[in-house]
Amino acid sequence: MSSVTVRVPAKVNVQLSVGPLREDGFHDLVNVFHAVSIFDEVTAKESEAITVSVSGKWSSQVPVDDGNLAIRAARALAKHAGRGYGADLLIQKDIPVAGGMAGGSADAAGALVACNELWGLGLPFEDLMEIAADLGSDVPFSLLGGTAVGTGRGEQLSELPTGGMFHWVFALADGGLSTASVYAECDRLREASAVEVSWPQLDDSLMEALGTGDAYALGAHLSNDLQEAALSLRPELAPTLDAGRQHGALGAIVSGSGPTCAFLAIDALHARDLARGLTTTGAADTAVPAHGPVAGATLL
């Protein structure tokens, strides 16, 4: 096989609860991931070395050197296999860069699946998940897809059943936010307010809403402990969230570390109307309807 293409989804966090800062600099999380229908495609082609090139709207913002997570994923897979493999990785980007939707993690997951197939390794899913966990907290979910709760740093996953399809609108912002800077701002704000940070807990009402497919209940229980920090760094996101609520969103939240804003809609028609309302009023330059849950990294 000389070429393999894998489709990988973006994610939104319907719950992101952040525990106290640990001695190792990380936080314990309860992180409910939900894969949505905004996709990157990663194609791996035969080559003597591991390289990457990127096309699409966000391509100019993606590193093509050793800082690219897809390159690191391919190298980690080759090391696991104990051989020197090569691949040209071609990434078609539709997931925003540094947008809180795990675009880099999705590309890493795509590279793992594509190179596993291209190189004929035949490694089981469990091995790919183990490699993914070493690459970053969001990479295992990008492999898994669907809806799942992540604990620890977010990489310890348990699948969650959902009772139906949920419809979303994502307002995509120009310019990204560094995940590390958002966590640092979260810690700063907590220290400044002298708030006692409790151990993160899974929201039972949110779990019930996911299980029954109740969009109204899910919208009422969306939560993100990083949202205050993201709004502190990007105050212009607050009017976007307000505009989504004014256009009838069942829930409005910053996705992950931001700056993408996520709006839960009643159904597909409402999502289209909501997206149109956000753009025509100038509340968002780009608003993309999507649905979830969808599958994780998938061979095409």
Coordinates of C-alpha atoms in Angstrom, one line a residue:
M1 CA 0.0 0.0 0.0
S2 CA 1.6 3.3 -1.1
S3 CA -0.9 5.7 0.4
V4 CA -3.4 5.7 3.3
T5 CA -5.9 8.4 4.3
V6 CA -7.5 8.7 7.7
R7 CA -10.3 11.1 8.8
V8 CA -10.1 12.5 12.3
P9 CA -12.7 14.6 14.2
A10 CA -12.6 17.7 16.3
K11 CA -13.9 17.7 19.8
V12 CA -15.8 19.8 22.2
N13 CA -15.6 19.5 26.0
V14 CA -19.2 19.4 27.4
Q15 CA -17.7 19.3 30.9
L16 CA -14.1 20.3 31.8
S17 CA -13.5 20.4 35.5
V18 CA -10.0 21.3 36.6
G19 CA -8.6 20.2 39.9
P20 CA -5.9 21.9 42.0
L21 CA -2.4 22.4 40.5
R22 CA -0.3 19.4 41.2
E23 CA 3.4 19.3 42.1
D24 CA 4.3 18.1 38.6
G25 CA 2.6 21.1 37.1
F26 CA -0.4 19.2 35.8
H27 CA -4.0 19.2 37.0
D28 CA -6.4 16.3 37.7
L29 CA -9.3 16.6 35.3
V30 CA -12.8 15.4 34.7
N31 CA -13.0 16.0 31.0
V32 CA -16.1 14.9 29.1
F33 CA -15.1 14.7 25.4
H34 CA -17.6 14.8 22.5
A35 CA -16.4 14.2 18.9
V36 CA -18.0 16.4 16.3
S37 CA -18.3 16.5 12.5
I38 CA -15.5 18.9 11.7
F39 CA -12.6 16.9 10.3
D40 CA -9.0 16.9 9.3
E41 CA -7.7 14.3 6.9
V42 CA -4.2 12.8 7.3
T43 CA -2.7 11.0 4.3
A44 CA 0.5 8.9 4.7
K45 CA 2.6 8.1 1.6
E46 CA 5.7 6.0 1.2
S47 CA 8.9 7.9 1.9
E48 CA 12.4 7.4 3.2
A49 CA 11.9 10.0 6.0
I50 CA 9.1 11.3 8.1
T51 CA 7.9 14.7 6.8
V52 CA 4.7 16.7 7.0
S53 CA 3.0 19.2 4.7
V54 CA -0.3 21.0 5.4
S55 CA -3.1 22.5 3.3
G56 CA -6.4 24.1 4.1
K57 CA -7.6 27.3 5.7
W58 CA -5.4 27.0 8.8
S59 CA -2.3 25.6 7.1
S60 CA -0.1 28.7 7.6
Q61 CA -0.4 28.3 11.4
V62 CA 0.8 24.7 11.6
P63 CA 4.4 23.9 12.2
V64 CA 6.0 21.5 9.7
D65 CA 9.1 20.8 11.8
D66 CA 9.7 18.6 14.9
G67 CA 7.1 20.7 16.7
N68 CA 4.3 19.1 14.7
L69 CA 2.5 16.5 16.8
A70 CA 1.8 14.3 13.7
I71 CA 5.5 13.9 13.1
R72 CA 6.1 13.1 16.7
A73 CA 3.3 10.5 16.5
A74 CA 4.8 8.8 13.5
R75 CA 8.3 8.7 15.1
A76 CA 6.8 7.3 18.3
L77 CA 5.1 4.5 16.3
A78 CA 8.3 3.7 14.4
K79 CA 10.2 3.5 17.7
H80 CA 7.6 1.3 19.2
A81 CA 7.9 -1.0 16.1
G82 CA 11.7 -1.0 16.5
R83 CA 12.4 -0.1 12.9
G84 CA 13.3 3.0 10.9
Y85 CA 10.2 3.8 8.8
G86 CA 9.4 6.9 6.7
A87 CA 6.2 8.6 5.6
D88 CA 5.2 11.8 3.9
L89 CA 2.3 13.1 6.0
L90 CA -0.2 15.3 4.1
I91 CA -2.7 17.1 6.4
Q92 CA -5.8 18.7 5.1
K93 CA -6.9 21.0 7.9
D94 CA -10.4 22.0 8.7
I95 CA -10.1 21.9 12.5
P96 CA -8.9 25.3 13.8
V97 CA -5.3 25.6 15.1
A98 CA -5.0 26.3 18.8
G99 CA -8.8 26.6 18.9
G100 CA -9.7 24.3 21.8
M101 CA -10.9 21.6 19.5
A102 CA -7.9 19.2 19.6
G103 CA -6.8 19.8 16.0
G104 CA -3.1 18.9 16.6
S105 CA -4.1 15.9 18.7
A106 CA -6.5 14.8 15.9
D107 CA -3.6 14.9 13.4
A108 CA -1.4 12.9 15.7
A109 CA -4.1 10.2 16.0
G110 CA -4.6 10.2 12.2
A111 CA -0.8 9.8 11.8
L112 CA -0.8 6.8 14.1
V113 CA -3.6 5.0 12.3
A114 CA -2.3 5.9 8.8
C115 CA 1.3 4.8 9.5
N116 CA 0.2 1.7 11.2
E117 CA -1.6 0.7 8.0
L118 CA 1.0 2.1 5.6
W119 CA 3.8 0.2 7.3
G120 CA 1.8 -3.0 7.7
L121 CA 2.4 -3.1 11.4
G122 CA -1.0 -4.5 12.3
L123 CA -0.7 -3.1 15.9
P124 CA -3.9 -3.5 17.9
F125 CA -6.0 -0.4 18.9
E126 CA -4.8 -0.8 22.5
D127 CA -1.1 -0.3 21.5
L128 CA -2.0 2.8 19.5
M129 CA -3.9 4.1 22.6
E130 CA -0.8 3.6 24.7
I131 CA 1.4 5.5 22.3
A132 CA -1.2 8.2 22.0
A133 CA -1.3 8.7 25.8
D134 CA 2.4 9.5 25.8
L135 CA 1.9 12.1 23.1
G136 CA -0.7 14.3 24.8
S137 CA -3.9 14.2 26.9
D138 CA -6.3 14.7 24.0
V139 CA -4.7 12.2 21.5
P140 CA -6.3 9.0 22.9
F141 CA -9.8 10.5 22.5
S142 CA -9.0 11.5 19.0
L143 CA -8.5 7.8 18.3
L144 CA -11.5 6.7 20.2
G145 CA -14.2 9.3 19.2
G146 CA -17.8 9.2 20.3
T147 CA -18.3 10.6 23.8
A148 CA -16.1 9.7 26.7
V149 CA -14.9 10.9 30.1
G150 CA -11.2 11.4 30.6
T151 CA -9.6 11.5 34.1
G152 CA -6.1 11.9 35.3
R153 CA -4.6 14.4 32.8
G154 CA -7.6 13.5 30.6
E155 CA -5.9 10.5 28.9
Q156 CA -7.6 7.8 31.0
L157 CA -10.8 7.3 29.0
S158 CA -14.1 5.6 29.7
E159 CA -16.7 5.6 26.9
L160 CA -20.1 7.2 27.7
P161 CA -23.4 6.2 26.0
T162 CA -25.4 8.9 24.3
G163 CA -29.1 8.7 23.5
G164 CA -29.0 10.5 20.2
M165 CA -27.4 13.1 18.0
F166 CA -26.6 16.6 19.3
H167 CA -26.3 19.6 17.0
W168 CA -23.8 22.3 17.4
V169 CA -22.5 25.6 16.0
F170 CA -18.8 26.5 16.4
A171 CA -17.8 30.2 16.2
L172 CA -14.2 30.1 14.9
A173 CA -12.0 32.9 16.1
D174 CA -9.0 34.4 14.3
G175 CA -5.8 33.7 16.3
G176 CA -5.4 30.8 18.7
L177 CA -4.9 30.5 22.5
S178 CA -2.1 28.5 24.0
T179 CA -3.4 25.8 26.2
A180 CA -0.5 26.3 28.6
S181 CA -1.2 30.0 28.9
V182 CA -4.9 29.4 29.6
Y183 CA -4.1 26.9 32.4
A184 CA -1.6 29.4 33.8
E185 CA -4.2 32.2 33.7
C186 CA -6.7 29.8 35.4
D187 CA -4.1 29.2 38.2
R188 CA -3.4 32.9 38.5
L189 CA -7.1 33.8 38.8
R190 CA -7.7 31.1 41.4
E191 CA -4.7 32.3 43.5
A192 CA -5.8 35.9 43.2
S193 CA -9.3 35.1 44.5
A194 CA -8.0 32.7 47.2
V195 CA -10.7 30.2 46.1
E196 CA -10.4 26.7 47.5
V197 CA -10.3 24.4 44.5
S198 CA -12.2 21.2 45.0
W199 CA -11.5 17.8 43.5
P200 CA -13.2 17.5 40.1
Q201 CA -16.4 15.4 39.9
L202 CA -18.4 14.1 37.0
D203 CA -21.8 15.9 36.7
D204 CA -24.5 13.3 37.1
S205 CA -27.1 15.5 35.5
L206 CA -24.9 16.0 32.4
M207 CA -24.4 12.2 32.2
E208 CA -28.2 11.7 32.3
A209 CA -28.7 14.3 29.6
L210 CA -26.1 12.6 27.3
G211 CA -27.6 9.2 28.0
T212 CA -31.2 10.3 27.2
G213 CA -30.2 12.5 24.3
D214 CA -31.9 15.5 26.0
A215 CA -30.4 18.6 24.3
Y216 CA -32.2 21.0 26.6
A217 CA -30.8 19.4 29.7
L218 CA -27.3 19.1 28.2
G219 CA -27.3 22.8 27.3
A220 CA -28.2 23.6 30.9
H221 CA -25.3 21.6 32.3
L222 CA -22.4 22.5 30.0
S223 CA -19.4 23.6 32.1
N224 CA -15.8 24.6 31.5
D225 CA -13.5 25.6 34.4
L226 CA -11.1 27.2 31.8
Q227 CA -13.7 29.5 30.4
E228 CA -13.0 32.4 32.9
A229 CA -9.3 32.2 32.0
A230 CA -10.0 32.2 28.3
L231 CA -12.3 35.2 28.6
S232 CA -9.7 37.0 30.7
L233 CA -7.1 36.5 27.9
R234 CA -9.7 37.2 25.1
P235 CA -12.5 39.4 26.5
E236 CA -14.0 39.8 23.0
L237 CA -15.3 36.2 23.3
A238 CA -17.9 37.2 25.9
P239 CA -20.1 39.1 23.4
T240 CA -19.9 36.2 21.0
L241 CA -21.2 33.8 23.8
D242 CA -24.0 36.3 24.6
A243 CA -25.0 36.6 20.9
G244 CA -25.3 32.8 20.7
R245 CA -27.7 32.8 23.7
Q246 CA -29.7 35.7 22.2
H247 CA -30.1 33.6 19.0
G248 CA -31.6 30.7 21.0
A249 CA -28.7 28.5 21.8
L250 CA -29.5 25.9 24.5
G251 CA -26.1 26.3 25.9
A252 CA -23.0 28.5 25.1
I253 CA -19.5 27.6 26.2
V254 CA -15.8 28.2 25.3
S255 CA -14.5 24.9 23.8
G256 CA -11.6 23.6 25.9
S257 CA -9.0 26.2 26.2
G258 CA -10.6 28.3 23.5
P259 CA -10.9 30.6 21.7
T260 CA -13.6 28.6 19.7
C261 CA -17.1 29.2 21.1
A262 CA -19.5 26.3 21.0
F263 CA -23.3 26.6 20.9
L264 CA -25.8 23.7 21.4
A265 CA -28.8 23.9 19.1
I266 CA -32.2 22.2 19.2
D267 CA -31.8 20.4 15.8
A268 CA -30.0 20.7 12.5
L269 CA -32.3 23.4 11.2
H270 CA -31.8 25.5 14.3
A271 CA -28.0 25.0 14.0
R272 CA -28.1 26.4 10.5
D273 CA -30.2 29.4 11.6
L274 CA -28.0 30.0 14.6
A275 CA -24.8 30.0 12.5
R276 CA -26.4 32.4 10.0
G277 CA -27.5 34.7 12.8
L278 CA -24.0 34.8 14.3
T279 CA -22.3 35.7 11.1
T280 CA -24.9 38.1 9.7
T281 CA -24.9 40.2 12.9
G282 CA -21.1 40.2 13.0
A283 CA -20.9 38.3 16.3
A284 CA -18.6 35.8 14.5
D285 CA -16.7 35.9 11.3
T286 CA -17.1 32.1 10.8
A287 CA -19.8 29.9 12.3
V288 CA -19.8 26.2 11.4
P289 CA -22.8 23.8 12.1
A290 CA -21.8 20.3 13.2
H291 CA -23.2 17.3 14.9
G292 CA -21.9 14.7 17.3
P293 CA -21.0 12.2 18.5
V294 CA -19.0 10.9 15.5
A295 CA -16.4 8.2 15.2
G296 CA -12.7 8.7 16.0
A297 CA -9.8 8.2 13.6
T298 CA -11.2 6.3 10.6
L299 CA -9.6 4.8 7.5
L300 CA -11.0 6.1 4.3

